[in-house]
Coordinates of C-alpha atoms and ligand atoms in Angstrom, one line a residue:
M1 CA 37.0 73.5 -60.1
S2 CA 36.0 70.3 -62.0
Q3 CA 32.8 68.8 -60.9
L4 CA 34.2 65.3 -60.9
R5 CA 37.9 64.6 -60.4
V6 CA 39.3 61.0 -60.6
E7 CA 43.0 61.1 -59.6
S8 CA 45.3 58.2 -60.3
V9 CA 42.8 55.5 -59.4
T10 CA 43.8 51.9 -59.3
L11 CA 41.3 49.1 -58.8
T12 CA 42.5 45.5 -58.8
F13 CA 40.7 42.1 -58.5
G14 CA 43.1 39.5 -57.2
G15 CA 46.1 40.8 -59.1
V16 CA 44.1 41.8 -62.2
A17 CA 44.1 45.6 -62.6
A18 CA 40.7 46.7 -63.9
L19 CA 41.9 50.3 -63.6
S20 CA 45.6 51.4 -63.4
A21 CA 46.3 54.9 -62.3
V22 CA 43.3 56.3 -64.2
S23 CA 42.7 60.1 -64.0
L24 CA 39.8 61.9 -65.4
R25 CA 38.1 65.3 -65.0
V26 CA 34.5 66.3 -65.9
E27 CA 33.4 69.9 -65.8
R28 CA 29.9 70.8 -64.7
G29 CA 27.4 70.6 -67.6
E30 CA 29.8 68.6 -69.9
L31 CA 28.9 65.5 -71.8
V32 CA 31.9 63.2 -71.6
S33 CA 32.1 59.8 -73.2
V34 CA 34.3 56.9 -72.2
I35 CA 35.1 54.3 -74.9
G36 CA 37.3 51.3 -75.1
P37 CA 37.2 47.6 -76.0
N38 CA 35.3 45.0 -73.8
G39 CA 37.1 44.5 -70.5
A40 CA 38.9 47.9 -70.8
G41 CA 37.6 49.0 -67.4
K42 CA 34.7 51.3 -68.4
T43 CA 32.2 49.8 -66.0
S44 CA 34.8 49.6 -63.3
L45 CA 35.4 53.3 -63.6
L46 CA 31.7 53.9 -63.0
N47 CA 31.8 51.4 -60.1
V48 CA 34.5 53.4 -58.3
V49 CA 32.8 56.8 -58.9
S50 CA 29.5 55.5 -57.7
G51 CA 31.0 53.8 -54.6
F52 CA 30.3 50.2 -55.5
Y53 CA 34.0 49.5 -55.3
H54 CA 36.6 51.4 -53.5
P55 CA 39.9 51.7 -55.3
Q56 CA 43.2 50.5 -53.7
R57 CA 44.9 53.7 -54.8
G58 CA 44.0 57.2 -55.8
H59 CA 41.3 59.7 -55.0
I60 CA 37.9 60.7 -56.3
F61 CA 36.4 64.2 -55.7
F62 CA 32.9 65.4 -56.4
E63 CA 32.3 69.1 -56.2
G64 CA 35.5 69.5 -54.3
Q65 CA 34.7 66.9 -51.6
E66 CA 36.4 63.5 -51.4
I67 CA 34.1 60.6 -52.1
T68 CA 36.8 57.8 -52.5
R69 CA 35.5 55.8 -49.6
A70 CA 31.9 56.9 -49.5
S71 CA 29.0 54.4 -49.8
P72 CA 26.8 54.2 -52.9
H73 CA 24.0 55.7 -50.8
E74 CA 26.1 58.7 -49.7
I75 CA 27.2 59.3 -53.2
T76 CA 23.7 59.2 -54.6
K77 CA 22.6 61.7 -51.9
R78 CA 25.4 64.0 -53.0
G79 CA 24.0 64.0 -56.6
I80 CA 25.5 61.2 -58.6
A81 CA 23.1 58.7 -60.1
R82 CA 23.8 55.8 -62.4
A83 CA 22.0 53.8 -65.0
F84 CA 23.3 50.2 -65.1
Q85 CA 24.5 48.3 -68.1
N86 CA 22.5 45.3 -66.8
I87 CA 19.1 46.9 -66.1
E88 CA 18.5 47.0 -62.3
L89 CA 14.8 47.4 -62.1
F90 CA 12.1 45.5 -60.1
S91 CA 10.4 43.5 -62.9
G92 CA 7.3 42.8 -60.7
L93 CA 6.6 46.5 -60.2
T94 CA 5.3 49.1 -62.5
V95 CA 7.3 51.9 -64.2
L96 CA 5.8 54.4 -61.8
E97 CA 6.5 52.2 -58.7
N98 CA 10.1 51.7 -59.8
L99 CA 10.7 55.4 -60.1
L100 CA 8.9 56.3 -56.8
L101 CA 10.8 53.5 -55.0
A102 CA 14.2 54.8 -56.3
R103 CA 13.4 58.3 -55.1
H104 CA 12.1 57.0 -51.8
T105 CA 15.0 54.8 -51.1
Y106 CA 17.6 57.6 -51.6
L107 CA 15.9 60.9 -51.1
A108 CA 12.7 60.6 -49.0
Y109 CA 12.4 61.3 -45.3
G110 CA 12.8 58.4 -43.0
L111 CA 9.8 56.9 -41.3
A112 CA 10.7 58.3 -37.9
Q113 CA 10.8 61.8 -39.3
A114 CA 7.6 61.2 -41.2
G115 CA 5.9 60.5 -37.8
V116 CA 7.2 63.6 -36.2
F117 CA 6.9 66.0 -39.1
Y118 CA 3.8 64.6 -40.8
G119 CA 3.1 67.8 -42.7
K120 CA 6.6 68.1 -44.0
A121 CA 6.7 64.4 -45.0
L122 CA 3.4 64.8 -46.8
G123 CA 4.7 67.8 -48.7
K124 CA 7.7 65.7 -49.7
E125 CA 5.5 63.0 -50.9
V126 CA 3.6 65.4 -53.2
E127 CA 6.9 66.7 -54.5
N128 CA 8.2 63.1 -55.1
R129 CA 5.1 62.3 -57.2
R130 CA 5.4 65.5 -59.2
A131 CA 9.1 64.9 -59.9
V132 CA 8.5 61.3 -61.0
E133 CA 5.5 62.2 -63.2
E134 CA 7.7 64.9 -64.8
I135 CA 10.4 62.3 -65.6
I136 CA 7.8 59.9 -67.1
D137 CA 6.6 62.6 -69.3
F138 CA 10.1 63.7 -70.2
M139 CA 11.2 60.2 -71.1
E140 CA 8.0 59.6 -73.0
L141 CA 7.0 56.7 -70.8
E142 CA 3.4 57.8 -70.4
P143 CA 2.0 54.8 -72.2
Y144 CA 3.8 52.4 -69.9
R145 CA 3.5 54.1 -66.5
K146 CA 1.2 51.4 -65.0
A147 CA 2.9 48.5 -66.9
L148 CA 5.0 45.9 -65.1
V149 CA 8.6 46.5 -66.0
G150 CA 9.1 42.7 -66.6
N151 CA 6.5 42.8 -69.4
L152 CA 8.1 45.7 -71.3
P153 CA 10.2 45.3 -74.5
Y154 CA 14.0 45.5 -73.9
G155 CA 14.4 49.0 -75.5
V156 CA 11.7 50.5 -73.2
R157 CA 13.2 48.8 -70.2
K158 CA 16.6 50.5 -71.0
R159 CA 14.7 53.8 -71.1
V160 CA 13.1 53.1 -67.8
E161 CA 16.5 52.4 -66.3
V162 CA 17.7 55.8 -67.4
A163 CA 14.4 57.3 -65.9
R164 CA 15.1 55.5 -62.6
A165 CA 18.5 57.2 -62.4
L166 CA 16.9 60.6 -63.3
A167 CA 14.4 60.1 -60.5
L168 CA 17.3 60.6 -58.1
S169 CA 17.6 64.2 -59.4
P170 CA 21.3 63.9 -60.1
K171 CA 23.7 66.6 -60.8
L172 CA 25.9 64.0 -62.5
L173 CA 24.4 61.2 -64.5
L174 CA 26.5 58.1 -65.3
L175 CA 25.2 56.0 -68.2
D176 CA 26.6 52.6 -68.8
E177 CA 25.9 51.6 -72.4
P178 CA 22.3 53.0 -72.4
M179 CA 21.9 52.2 -76.1
A180 CA 23.3 48.7 -76.2
G181 CA 21.1 46.3 -78.1
M182 CA 18.7 48.9 -79.2
T183 CA 17.2 49.4 -82.7
L184 CA 18.3 52.4 -84.7
E185 CA 15.1 54.2 -83.9
E186 CA 15.4 53.5 -80.2
K187 CA 19.0 54.8 -80.3
E188 CA 18.0 58.0 -81.9
D189 CA 15.4 58.5 -79.2
M190 CA 18.0 57.8 -76.5
V191 CA 20.4 60.3 -78.0
R192 CA 17.7 62.9 -78.0
F193 CA 17.0 62.2 -74.3
I194 CA 20.6 62.4 -73.4
L195 CA 21.1 65.7 -75.2
E196 CA 18.0 67.1 -73.5
I197 CA 19.2 65.9 -70.1
R198 CA 22.5 67.7 -70.7
A199 CA 20.7 70.8 -72.0
Q200 CA 18.8 71.0 -68.7
G201 CA 22.1 71.4 -66.9
T202 CA 22.9 67.8 -65.8
T203 CA 26.4 66.6 -66.4
V204 CA 26.6 63.3 -68.3
V205 CA 29.3 60.6 -68.4
L206 CA 28.4 58.2 -71.1
I207 CA 29.9 54.8 -71.8
E208 CA 29.0 53.9 -75.4
H209 CA 30.2 51.5 -78.1
D210 CA 28.6 53.2 -81.0
L211 CA 31.4 55.5 -82.1
G212 CA 29.1 57.4 -84.5
V213 CA 27.0 58.5 -81.5
V214 CA 30.0 59.2 -79.4
M215 CA 31.7 61.4 -82.0
D216 CA 28.4 63.2 -82.6
I217 CA 27.4 64.2 -79.2
S218 CA 30.4 64.3 -76.8
D219 CA 32.2 67.4 -75.7
R220 CA 35.2 65.2 -74.8
V221 CA 36.1 61.6 -75.0
Y222 CA 38.3 59.4 -72.9
V223 CA 39.7 56.2 -74.3
L224 CA 40.4 53.3 -72.0
D225 CA 42.5 50.2 -72.9
F226 CA 43.6 47.5 -70.5
G227 CA 42.6 49.7 -67.5
Q228 CA 44.5 52.7 -68.7
V229 CA 43.6 56.0 -70.3
I230 CA 45.3 56.0 -73.7
A231 CA 43.8 59.1 -75.1
E232 CA 41.6 62.1 -74.1
G233 CA 40.3 65.1 -75.9
P234 CA 37.6 66.4 -78.3
P235 CA 36.1 63.7 -80.4
E236 CA 37.7 64.7 -83.7
E237 CA 41.1 64.8 -82.0
V238 CA 40.7 61.4 -80.4
A239 CA 39.5 59.8 -83.6
Q240 CA 42.8 60.8 -85.2
N241 CA 44.9 59.4 -82.4
R242 CA 47.0 56.5 -83.7
R243 CA 46.9 54.6 -80.4
V244 CA 43.2 54.8 -80.4
Q245 CA 43.0 53.6 -84.0
E246 CA 45.2 50.7 -83.2
A247 CA 43.6 49.7 -79.9
Y248 CA 40.0 50.4 -80.4
L249 CA 39.2 50.8 -84.0
G250 CA 41.4 47.9 -85.0
V251 CA 43.0 50.0 -87.8
E252 CA 46.5 49.1 -88.8
A253 CA 48.7 52.1 -88.3
Ligands
ADP1 N1 33.9 42.2 -59.7 C1 34.9 41.8 -60.4 N2 35.7 40.8 -60.1 C2 36.7 40.4 -60.8 N3 37.1 41.0 -62.0 C3 36.4 42.0 -62.4 C4 35.3 42.5 -61.6 N4 34.8 43.6 -62.3 C5 35.6 43.8 -63.4 N5 36.5 42.9 -63.4 C6 37.6 42.7 -64.5 O1 38.1 44.0 -64.7 C7 38.3 44.2 -66.1 C8 37.5 45.4 -66.6 O2 36.1 45.1 -66.6 P1 34.9 46.1 -66.9 O3 35.2 47.3 -66.1 O4 33.7 45.4 -66.7 O5 35.2 46.4 -68.4 P2 34.3 47.1 -69.5 O6 33.1 47.7 -68.9 O7 35.2 48.1 -70.2 O8 33.9 46.0 -70.5 C9 37.9 42.9 -66.8 O9 39.1 42.2 -67.0 C10 37.0 42.3 -65.8 O10 37.0 40.9 -65.9
MG2 MG1 31.0 47.4 -69.1

């Protein structure tokens, strides 16, 4: 059974189809990339998988359960987390606070429960701290943990955005252009983090423009163009596909 199954999903905005009958499967532990020109529907695909938009047609299943109409909150709780193309952090809070807040909002016990089961809630709090500190360590954000996010350089903020998604302990991590606008060195670091995240057993769906990176690290690649999947397969196969070369690489066939 595929971990994520998108079946014939159509998403339209006032007559414009951002996604037309898009189908995709991701197996547990895979690193799958989605590429395509600007406006191809890549972010829209993540929007329907994470419940930000509900498709007019089609179905989405995660670990065998239908999530097509589920809310973002429900979907996060089931184990799908997302790092946004436009960084969605609280700039007036520190790195540590952003990560703790993310974990609290989605995973922590409610206040009422905290009152009733104080011991249990306290245990949960210790566990939250430990998990967040581990992620800070893992993403090499130690020097910035008490820094306000708004004061951090762009490349570091992108890294914090990925860390925020990781703080939700996802089984499936959706990354929307996590390397966009980064320096070469920052990109190399991000690639290393993504590979380590995958090596720890988390499934990764990556939207990325840098084809070198995509071809290097992906198990499989999907190519979107005008809201449709025009190719799918292992990187070397997709790179040879004529439609892909025409649509995406701008190569004359
Ligand atoms: N909220 C929205 N309202 C109207 N149109 C949208 C919205 N989101 C996406 N679109 C349109 O859907 C298409 C796909 O956009 P998007 O998924 O952001 O593409 P990509 O991420 O591949 O650049 C574009 O034509 C875009 O203008
Ligand atoms: Mg996008």
